Amino acid sequence: KPQNERQKLPVVPQGIERDEFLKALAELKSQLGDEHIEINDKPLRDGWYMEHPNTHDSMTILDEEEFVASAIVYPGSTEEVQQIVHWANKHRVPIFPISMGRNLGYGGAAPRVRGSVTVDLGKRMNKILDINPEDYTCLVEPGVSFYALYEALKEKGLEEHMWIDTPDLGGGSVIGNTVDRGVGYTPYGDHWAMHSGLEVVLPMGEVIRTGMGALPGNNTWQAFPYGFGPYSDGIFSQSNYGIVTKMGMTLMPNPGGYEAFMYTFAKDEDLEQLMEIIRPLRISNILENVAQVRHVTQSLAAIGQPRTRFYSGTGPVPQEVIHAAAAQTPLGDHSWAYYGMAYGPSHIRAHKLALIDQEFKRIPGARRIDPATLPEDEYFWARERVARGVPDIHELRWVNWAPNGAHIAFSPVSPIRGRDAMKLFALGKRIHEQYGIDFFPAFCVGLREMHLIVEIVFDRADAEQKARALGCLRDLVDQAAREGYGEYRTHLVLMDQVAGTYSWNDGALMKFNERLKDALDPNGILAPGRCGIWPKRYRGRGWEM
Ligand code: ADP
């Protein structure tokens, strides 16, 4: 929106008068200090990854004004978070907590309900409260990024002693990523499984500590996640039941050596056999990390060049063109690349690597790429850093595929099986072709399942492209669900649709979620609509999309 239009802002959350809202904000200012509240009345700036906005989704697939905050508040302590929650209940203002808001591809910093007050925890609550080198654990606040945690280990001279686990992009918050159940690529890649202990401000303002944290004087909060009684942590991930103000995280002992490796496979159809080979190796921990099997299209895009460098036509870049271009790179004229890492001293690695080599080479044409032949800025090295817990942002490069590049993901869960991988690959390819969109599939192999991450890159200044991308995503979600595949995580705009696919027994799970929501948040102030969970006040009033 042009500046003069935006000055009529802030947008006011529905159900409250503008003057009343401004008065309420003034009251909050008097409690927290003027400087800790910002009204969102300036032109929206998209910035870039390291200077991202906290007012909206800088990679939005809708109109930018759709998911936009009315104001941003910066609490400095758990007590101030409680004050904000009390205030929101008093005035019935929707609030939306973020840690750092670098949730790229899933909505960034944006709230689901337009005009929510964003609670930006990360700006002032950014302390590493504890690093314990004996137990290999830490305790962090929402504003601690993977970079910051990594730097802190270095400063303490502990980086040789223990590792962090980082997602593809290291600028996000450890808490933000973990509560959204993001993944990394060392053996500690399942962040949610690796956390231990939360401190949470509930929607009515009470504070709880989960697990051993509930026992006064305990010294095992970060060592034993369960404590006694129901394991409550689960309801605070991918939900809107509380604001996480502290979290314990486990750290990985330095394994005593590592070696990244890469294989390529010639044909699209090799995926089937490859998955059958990966499954037993992964479950028995010969393949030790969340590895990636990426299609060449995305690896080519990871060079960081726009798609127009390879092709000027419309519709997906033909595979012959992709292969011809890839043939000029170290990747060669192949369809899939497997990026992995072996851990431990060299004699232990040698055993595992030999087994992997023998198994992978059963696929005709399989090639091991010698890392020594790869130039320094080759994408392989970004994968290598991430797989040993060194934060990185190389991954952003494929966003340059489109001008004003933005991305949004389709990420269904699948067993590690050849026929499932092929089915999802064919489904994705068909729907992408139908919408004229380049197909970027990457399989991230967990332990007994894999997430297929399909990133759609689009020009955020092009309404027609955005509409196509959204149409494509909606079809992907529905058609995959019809085949029994569900998303592990999703963007704000798809949350209702994805939640709707988890409908067994007449939507029994969502009914349960709604009962919890209404019990914990009777005024419906906390992140309404997040993950498809709408509080009573909003339900059935046309908010779902
Ligand atoms: P990151 O900083 O890693 O990019 P975000 O802060 O954007 O992650 O968090 C991702 C999503 O998780 C947010 O949109 C929000 O819904 C939820 N979230 C993040 N931090 C918290 C928190 N401390 N308490 C509750 N929910 C949170």
CSV table of N, CA, C and O in Angstrom, one decimal, residues 11-73:
chain,number,residue,atom,x,y,z
A,11,VAL,N,-4.0,-1.2,11.3
A,11,VAL,CA,-5.2,-2.1,11.1
A,11,VAL,C,-5.7,-2.4,12.6
A,11,VAL,O,-4.8,-2.5,13.4
A,12,VAL,N,-6.9,-2.4,12.8
A,12,VAL,CA,-7.4,-2.7,14.1
A,12,VAL,C,-8.0,-4.1,14.1
A,12,VAL,O,-8.7,-4.4,13.2
A,13,PRO,N,-7.7,-4.9,15.1
A,13,PRO,CA,-8.3,-6.2,15.1
A,13,PRO,C,-9.8,-6.1,15.2
A,13,PRO,O,-10.4,-5.2,15.8
A,14,GLN,N,-10.4,-7.0,14.5
A,14,GLN,CA,-11.9,-7.0,14.3
A,14,GLN,C,-12.5,-7.1,15.7
A,14,GLN,O,-12.1,-7.9,16.6
A,15,GLY,N,-13.6,-6.4,15.9
A,15,GLY,CA,-14.4,-6.5,17.2
A,15,GLY,C,-14.0,-5.5,18.2
A,15,GLY,O,-14.5,-5.5,19.3
A,16,ILE,N,-13.1,-4.6,17.9
A,16,ILE,CA,-12.7,-3.5,18.8
A,16,ILE,C,-12.6,-2.2,18.0
A,16,ILE,O,-12.2,-2.2,16.9
A,17,GLU,N,-13.2,-1.2,18.6
A,17,GLU,CA,-13.2,0.1,18.0
A,17,GLU,C,-11.8,0.7,17.9
A,17,GLU,O,-11.0,0.4,18.8
A,18,ARG,N,-11.5,1.5,16.9
A,18,ARG,CA,-10.2,2.0,16.7
A,18,ARG,C,-9.7,2.8,17.9
A,18,ARG,O,-8.6,2.6,18.4
A,19,ASP,N,-10.6,3.7,18.4
A,19,ASP,CA,-10.1,4.6,19.5
A,19,ASP,C,-9.9,3.8,20.8
A,19,ASP,O,-9.0,4.0,21.5
A,20,GLU,N,-10.8,2.8,21.0
A,20,GLU,CA,-10.6,1.9,22.1
A,20,GLU,C,-9.3,1.1,22.0
A,20,GLU,O,-8.6,1.0,23.0
A,21,PHE,N,-9.0,0.7,20.8
A,21,PHE,CA,-7.8,0.0,20.6
A,21,PHE,C,-6.5,0.8,20.9
A,21,PHE,O,-5.6,0.4,21.6
A,22,LEU,N,-6.6,2.1,20.4
A,22,LEU,CA,-5.4,3.0,20.6
A,22,LEU,C,-5.3,3.3,22.1
A,22,LEU,O,-4.2,3.4,22.7
A,23,LYS,N,-6.4,3.4,22.8
A,23,LYS,CA,-6.4,3.6,24.2
A,23,LYS,C,-5.8,2.4,25.0
A,23,LYS,O,-5.0,2.6,25.9
A,24,ALA,N,-6.2,1.2,24.5
A,24,ALA,CA,-5.6,0.0,25.1
A,24,ALA,C,-4.1,0.0,24.9
A,24,ALA,O,-3.4,-0.4,25.8
A,25,LEU,N,-3.7,0.3,23.7
A,25,LEU,CA,-2.2,0.3,23.4
A,25,LEU,C,-1.5,1.3,24.3
A,25,LEU,O,-0.4,1.0,24.8
A,26,ALA,N,-2.1,2.5,24.6
A,26,ALA,CA,-1.5,3.5,25.4
A,26,ALA,C,-1.4,2.9,26.8
A,26,ALA,O,-0.3,3.1,27.5
A,27,GLU,N,-2.4,2.1,27.3
A,27,GLU,CA,-2.3,1.5,28.6
A,27,GLU,C,-1.1,0.5,28.7
A,27,GLU,O,-0.4,0.5,29.6
A,28,LEU,N,-1.0,-0.2,27.6
A,28,LEU,CA,0.1,-1.2,27.6
A,28,LEU,C,1.5,-0.5,27.6
A,28,LEU,O,2.5,-0.9,28.2
A,29,LYS,N,1.5,0.6,26.9
A,29,LYS,CA,2.8,1.4,26.8
A,29,LYS,C,3.1,1.9,28.2
A,29,LYS,O,4.3,1.9,28.6
A,30,SER,N,2.1,2.3,29.0
A,30,SER,CA,2.4,2.8,30.3
A,30,SER,C,3.0,1.7,31.2
A,30,SER,O,3.7,1.9,32.2
A,31,GLN,N,2.6,0.5,30.9
A,31,GLN,CA,3.1,-0.7,31.7
A,31,GLN,C,4.5,-1.1,31.3
A,31,GLN,O,5.4,-1.4,32.1
A,32,LEU,N,4.8,-1.1,29.9
A,32,LEU,CA,6.0,-1.7,29.4
A,32,LEU,C,7.0,-0.7,29.0
A,32,LEU,O,8.2,-1.0,28.8
A,33,GLY,N,6.6,0.6,28.9
A,33,GLY,CA,7.5,1.6,28.4
A,33,GLY,C,7.2,1.9,26.9
A,33,GLY,O,7.1,0.9,26.1
A,34,ASP,N,7.1,3.1,26.6
A,34,ASP,CA,6.8,3.6,25.2
A,34,ASP,C,7.6,2.9,24.1
A,34,ASP,O,7.1,2.5,23.1
A,35,GLU,N,8.9,2.8,24.5
A,35,GLU,CA,9.9,2.3,23.4
A,35,GLU,C,9.7,0.8,23.1
A,35,GLU,O,10.3,0.3,22.2
A,36,HIS,N,8.9,0.1,23.9
A,36,HIS,CA,8.7,-1.3,23.7
A,36,HIS,C,7.5,-1.7,22.9
A,36,HIS,O,7.1,-2.9,22.9
A,37,ILE,N,6.8,-0.7,22.4
A,37,ILE,CA,5.6,-0.9,21.6
A,37,ILE,C,5.7,-0.1,20.3
A,37,ILE,O,6.0,1.1,20.4
A,38,GLU,N,5.5,-0.8,19.2
A,38,GLU,CA,5.6,-0.1,17.9
A,38,GLU,C,4.3,-0.3,17.2
A,38,GLU,O,3.8,-1.4,17.1
A,39,ILE,N,3.7,0.8,16.7
A,39,ILE,CA,2.5,0.7,15.9
A,39,ILE,C,2.9,0.4,14.4
A,39,ILE,O,3.9,1.0,13.9
A,40,ASN,N,2.2,-0.5,13.8
A,40,ASN,CA,2.6,-0.8,12.4
A,40,ASN,C,1.9,0.1,11.4
A,40,ASN,O,1.0,-0.3,10.7
A,41,ASP,N,2.4,1.4,11.3
A,41,ASP,CA,1.8,2.3,10.4
A,41,ASP,C,2.8,2.8,9.3
A,41,ASP,O,2.5,3.8,8.6
A,42,LYS,N,3.9,2.2,9.2
A,42,LYS,CA,4.9,2.6,8.2
A,42,LYS,C,4.7,1.7,7.0
A,42,LYS,O,4.1,0.6,7.1
A,43,PRO,N,5.3,2.1,5.9
A,43,PRO,CA,5.2,1.2,4.7
A,43,PRO,C,5.8,-0.1,5.1
A,43,PRO,O,6.8,-0.2,5.8
A,44,LEU,N,5.2,-1.2,4.5
A,44,LEU,CA,5.8,-2.5,4.8
A,44,LEU,C,7.0,-2.7,4.0
A,44,LEU,O,7.1,-2.5,2.8
A,45,ARG,N,8.1,-3.1,4.7
A,45,ARG,CA,9.4,-3.4,4.1
A,45,ARG,C,9.7,-4.9,4.2
A,45,ARG,O,9.7,-5.4,5.2
A,46,ASP,N,10.0,-5.4,3.0
A,46,ASP,CA,10.3,-6.9,3.0
A,46,ASP,C,11.7,-7.2,3.5
A,46,ASP,O,11.9,-8.3,4.0
A,47,GLY,N,12.6,-6.3,3.4
A,47,GLY,CA,14.0,-6.5,3.8
A,47,GLY,C,14.6,-7.8,3.2
A,47,GLY,O,14.2,-8.1,2.0
A,48,TRP,N,15.4,-8.5,3.9
A,48,TRP,CA,15.8,-9.8,3.4
A,48,TRP,C,16.0,-10.7,4.6
A,48,TRP,O,15.7,-10.3,5.8
A,49,TYR,N,16.5,-11.9,4.5
A,49,TYR,CA,16.5,-12.9,5.6
A,49,TYR,C,17.1,-12.3,6.9
A,49,TYR,O,16.5,-12.5,7.9
A,50,MET,N,18.3,-11.7,6.8
A,50,MET,CA,18.9,-11.2,8.0
A,50,MET,C,18.3,-9.9,8.6
A,50,MET,O,18.5,-9.6,9.7
A,51,GLU,N,17.6,-9.2,7.7
A,51,GLU,CA,16.9,-8.0,8.2
A,51,GLU,C,15.4,-8.1,7.8
A,51,GLU,O,14.8,-7.4,7.0
A,52,HIS,N,14.8,-9.1,8.4
A,52,HIS,CA,13.5,-9.5,8.1
A,52,HIS,C,12.5,-8.6,8.9
A,52,HIS,O,12.8,-8.2,10.0
A,53,PRO,N,11.3,-8.4,8.3
A,53,PRO,CA,10.3,-7.6,9.0
A,53,PRO,C,9.6,-8.4,10.1
A,53,PRO,O,9.5,-9.6,9.9
A,54,ASN,N,9.1,-7.8,11.1
A,54,ASN,CA,8.3,-8.5,12.1
A,54,ASN,C,6.8,-8.1,12.0
A,54,ASN,O,6.0,-8.4,12.9
A,55,THR,N,6.5,-7.4,10.9
A,55,THR,CA,5.1,-6.8,10.8
A,55,THR,C,4.2,-7.7,9.9
A,55,THR,O,3.0,-7.6,10.0
A,56,HIS,N,4.8,-8.5,9.1
A,56,HIS,CA,4.0,-9.2,8.0
A,56,HIS,C,4.9,-10.3,7.5
A,56,HIS,O,6.1,-10.5,7.9
A,57,ASP,N,4.3,-11.1,6.5
A,57,ASP,CA,5.1,-12.2,5.9
A,57,ASP,C,5.8,-11.6,4.7
A,57,ASP,O,5.1,-11.2,3.7
A,58,SER,N,7.1,-11.5,4.7
A,58,SER,CA,7.8,-10.8,3.6
A,58,SER,C,7.8,-11.7,2.4
A,58,SER,O,8.2,-11.3,1.3
A,59,MET,N,7.4,-12.9,2.5
A,59,MET,CA,7.3,-13.8,1.3
A,59,MET,C,5.8,-14.2,1.1
A,59,MET,O,5.5,-15.3,0.7
A,60,THR,N,5.0,-13.3,1.3
A,60,THR,CA,3.5,-13.6,1.3
A,60,THR,C,3.1,-14.1,-0.1
A,60,THR,O,3.5,-13.6,-1.1
A,61,ILE,N,2.2,-15.0,0.0
A,61,ILE,CA,1.6,-15.5,-1.3
A,61,ILE,C,0.2,-14.9,-1.5
A,61,ILE,O,-0.4,-15.0,-2.5
A,62,LEU,N,-0.3,-14.2,-0.5
A,62,LEU,CA,-1.5,-13.4,-0.6
A,62,LEU,C,-1.2,-12.0,-0.8
A,62,LEU,O,0.0,-11.6,-1.0
A,63,ASP,N,-2.1,-11.1,-0.6
A,63,ASP,CA,-1.8,-9.6,-0.6
A,63,ASP,C,-1.0,-9.4,0.7
A,63,ASP,O,-1.3,-10.0,1.8
A,64,GLU,N,0.0,-8.5,0.7
A,64,GLU,CA,0.8,-8.3,1.9
A,64,GLU,C,0.0,-7.8,3.1
A,64,GLU,O,0.4,-8.1,4.2
A,65,GLU,N,-1.1,-7.2,2.8
A,65,GLU,CA,-1.9,-6.6,3.9
A,65,GLU,C,-2.8,-7.7,4.6
A,65,GLU,O,-3.4,-7.4,5.6
A,66,GLU,N,-2.8,-8.9,4.0
A,66,GLU,CA,-3.7,-9.9,4.6
A,66,GLU,C,-3.3,-10.3,6.0
A,66,GLU,O,-4.1,-10.2,6.9
A,67,PHE,N,-2.1,-10.8,6.1
A,67,PHE,CA,-1.6,-11.3,7.4
A,67,PHE,C,-0.7,-10.2,8.0
A,67,PHE,O,0.5,-10.3,7.8
A,68,VAL,N,-1.3,-9.2,8.6
A,68,VAL,CA,-0.4,-8.1,9.0
A,68,VAL,C,-0.7,-7.8,10.5
A,68,VAL,O,-1.8,-7.9,11.0
A,69,ALA,N,0.3,-7.3,11.2
A,69,ALA,CA,0.1,-7.0,12.6
A,69,ALA,C,-0.4,-5.6,12.8
A,69,ALA,O,-0.1,-4.7,11.9
A,70,SER,N,-1.1,-5.3,13.8
A,70,SER,CA,-1.5,-3.9,14.1
A,70,SER,C,-0.4,-3.2,14.9
A,70,SER,O,-0.1,-2.0,14.7
A,71,ALA,N,0.3,-4.0,15.7
A,71,ALA,CA,1.4,-3.4,16.5
A,71,ALA,C,2.3,-4.5,17.0
A,71,ALA,O,1.9,-5.7,16.9
A,72,ILE,N,3.5,-4.1,17.4
A,72,ILE,CA,4.5,-5.1,17.9
A,72,ILE,C,4.9,-4.7,19.3
A,72,ILE,O,5.1,-3.6,19.5
A,73,VAL,N,4.9,-5.7,20.1
A,73,VAL,CA,5.3,-5.4,21.5
A,73,VAL,C,6.5,-6.3,21.9
A,73,VAL,O,6.6,-7.5,21.4
